[in-house]
mmCIF file of C-alpha atoms in Angstrom:
data_model
loop_
_atom_site.group_PDB
_atom_site.id
_atom_site.type_symbol
_atom_site.label_atom_id
_atom_site.label_comp_id
_atom_site.label_asym_id
_atom_site.label_seq_id
_atom_site.Cartn_x
_atom_site.Cartn_y
_atom_site.Cartn_z
ATOM 1 C CA MET A 14 16.199 -30.275 -4.181
ATOM 2 C CA ARG A 15 15.742 -27.364 -5.878
ATOM 3 C CA GLU A 16 12.281 -25.215 -4.855
ATOM 4 C CA ILE A 17 11.176 -21.779 -5.443
ATOM 5 C CA ILE A 18 9.433 -19.638 -2.883
ATOM 6 C CA ILE A 19 7.257 -17.115 -4.859
ATOM 7 C CA ASP A 20 4.714 -14.369 -4.049
ATOM 8 C CA THR A 21 2.830 -11.936 -6.117
ATOM 9 C CA GLU A 22 1.017 -8.912 -5.892
ATOM 10 C CA THR A 23 -1.909 -8.063 -8.498
ATOM 11 C CA THR A 24 -4.545 -5.313 -9.428
ATOM 12 C CA GLY A 25 -7.204 -7.423 -7.709
ATOM 13 C CA LEU A 26 -8.415 -11.099 -7.144
ATOM 14 C CA ASN A 27 -9.413 -12.558 -10.661
ATOM 15 C CA PRO A 28 -7.057 -12.863 -13.632
ATOM 16 C CA LYS A 29 -10.266 -13.850 -15.769
ATOM 17 C CA THR A 30 -11.945 -10.232 -15.144
ATOM 18 C CA GLY A 31 -8.787 -8.242 -16.347
ATOM 19 C CA ASP A 32 -6.797 -8.417 -12.810
ATOM 20 C CA ARG A 33 -2.760 -8.279 -13.234
ATOM 21 C CA ILE A 34 0.292 -9.078 -11.687
ATOM 22 C CA VAL A 35 1.941 -5.891 -10.341
ATOM 23 C CA GLU A 36 5.025 -7.483 -8.338
ATOM 24 C CA ILE A 37 6.672 -11.174 -8.651
ATOM 25 C CA GLY A 38 9.234 -12.087 -5.611
ATOM 26 C CA CYS A 39 11.168 -15.433 -5.865
ATOM 27 C CA VAL A 40 13.630 -16.862 -3.499
ATOM 28 C CA GLU A 41 15.642 -19.981 -4.602
ATOM 29 C CA LEU A 42 15.968 -22.942 -1.835
ATOM 30 C CA MET A 43 18.301 -25.997 -2.502
ATOM 31 C CA ASN A 44 17.364 -28.671 0.065
ATOM 32 C CA HIS A 45 14.908 -26.324 1.985
ATOM 33 C CA VAL A 46 18.131 -23.679 2.513
ATOM 34 C CA PRO A 47 18.448 -20.283 0.701
ATOM 35 C CA THR A 48 20.902 -20.093 -2.083
ATOM 36 C CA GLY A 49 20.830 -16.531 -2.059
ATOM 37 C CA ARG A 50 19.650 -16.441 -5.585
ATOM 38 C CA THR A 51 16.166 -14.503 -6.163
ATOM 39 C CA TYR A 52 14.224 -12.947 -8.780
ATOM 40 C CA HIS A 53 12.222 -9.725 -8.292
ATOM 41 C CA VAL A 54 10.182 -7.452 -10.608
ATOM 42 C CA TYR A 55 7.751 -4.544 -10.456
ATOM 43 C CA LEU A 56 5.338 -4.861 -13.407
ATOM 44 C CA ASN A 57 3.401 -2.225 -15.540
ATOM 45 C CA PRO A 58 -0.038 -3.974 -15.334
ATOM 46 C CA ASP A 59 -1.200 -1.779 -18.334
ATOM 47 C CA ARG A 60 -4.546 -0.974 -16.554
ATOM 48 C CA ASP A 61 -5.714 1.283 -13.266
ATOM 49 C CA MET A 62 -4.793 0.378 -10.000
ATOM 50 C CA PRO A 63 -7.990 -0.086 -8.037
ATOM 51 C CA ALA A 64 -7.706 1.766 -4.643
ATOM 52 C CA GLU A 65 -8.450 -1.426 -2.712
ATOM 53 C CA ALA A 66 -5.494 -3.254 -4.191
ATOM 54 C CA GLU A 67 -3.248 -0.202 -3.691
ATOM 55 C CA ARG A 68 -4.073 -0.190 0.088
ATOM 56 C CA VAL A 69 -3.196 -3.642 0.164
ATOM 57 C CA HIS A 70 0.379 -3.273 -1.250
ATOM 58 C CA GLY A 71 1.184 0.251 -1.734
ATOM 59 C CA LEU A 72 1.887 0.112 -5.507
ATOM 60 C CA SER A 73 0.072 2.968 -7.549
ATOM 61 C CA SER A 74 -0.270 3.279 -11.111
ATOM 62 C CA ALA A 75 2.187 6.321 -11.377
ATOM 63 C CA PHE A 76 5.040 4.265 -9.502
ATOM 64 C CA LEU A 77 4.479 1.050 -11.851
ATOM 65 C CA ALA A 78 3.742 3.496 -15.271
ATOM 66 C CA ASP A 79 7.636 2.942 -16.240
ATOM 67 C CA LYS A 80 8.159 -0.849 -15.293
ATOM 68 C CA PRO A 81 7.955 -3.570 -17.939
ATOM 69 C CA LEU A 82 5.130 -5.396 -19.145
ATOM 70 C CA PHE A 83 4.814 -9.060 -18.008
ATOM 71 C CA ALA A 84 5.657 -10.193 -21.585
ATOM 72 C CA ALA A 85 8.948 -8.548 -21.327
ATOM 73 C CA VAL A 86 10.123 -10.297 -18.743
ATOM 74 C CA VAL A 87 8.152 -13.714 -19.014
ATOM 75 C CA ASP A 88 11.227 -15.607 -20.393
ATOM 76 C CA GLU A 89 13.580 -14.226 -17.792
ATOM 77 C CA PHE A 90 11.011 -15.350 -15.104
ATOM 78 C CA LEU A 91 10.389 -18.845 -16.799
ATOM 79 C CA ALA A 92 14.161 -19.004 -16.757
ATOM 80 C CA PHE A 93 14.579 -18.508 -13.242
ATOM 81 C CA VAL A 94 12.031 -20.870 -11.892
ATOM 82 C CA ASP A 95 13.353 -23.414 -14.598
ATOM 83 C CA GLY A 96 10.902 -26.184 -13.658
ATOM 84 C CA ALA A 97 11.578 -26.373 -10.141
ATOM 85 C CA PRO A 98 8.512 -26.564 -7.833
ATOM 86 C CA LEU A 99 6.899 -23.351 -6.809
ATOM 87 C CA VAL A 100 5.777 -22.931 -2.945
ATOM 88 C CA ALA A 101 3.599 -20.241 -2.198
ATOM 89 C CA HIS A 102 1.383 -19.336 0.735
ATOM 90 C CA ASN A 103 -1.458 -19.178 -1.532
ATOM 91 C CA ALA A 104 -0.365 -21.136 -4.524
ATOM 92 C CA GLN A 105 -3.461 -21.578 -6.771
ATOM 93 C CA PHE A 106 -3.816 -17.450 -6.455
ATOM 94 C CA ASP A 107 -0.146 -16.866 -7.656
ATOM 95 C CA VAL A 108 0.116 -19.573 -10.128
ATOM 96 C CA GLY A 109 -3.470 -18.789 -11.750
ATOM 97 C CA PHE A 110 -1.956 -15.148 -12.314
ATOM 98 C CA VAL A 111 1.190 -16.432 -13.720
ATOM 99 C CA ASN A 112 -0.491 -19.008 -16.158
#
């Protein structure tokens, strides 16, 4: 069985109020064993980085300024996860941002 462990970092807590993903990290598992395949990307959120969020993950607006927008990597990301179940510590949060 193929699964994807996923984690995200964001500009805040609510995508409905304009917060955005700034980092996605994924590890592929096959029968609960890492395969060695990973997906990682930093993203430009196209907005400011609140100080509270930067204190949590350490990612500044300056660091993210030259990174791609989510729209530029979404097809690559979807190809990596390719319908596999996503496993996350706080799945509702992570999937809410990805959606």
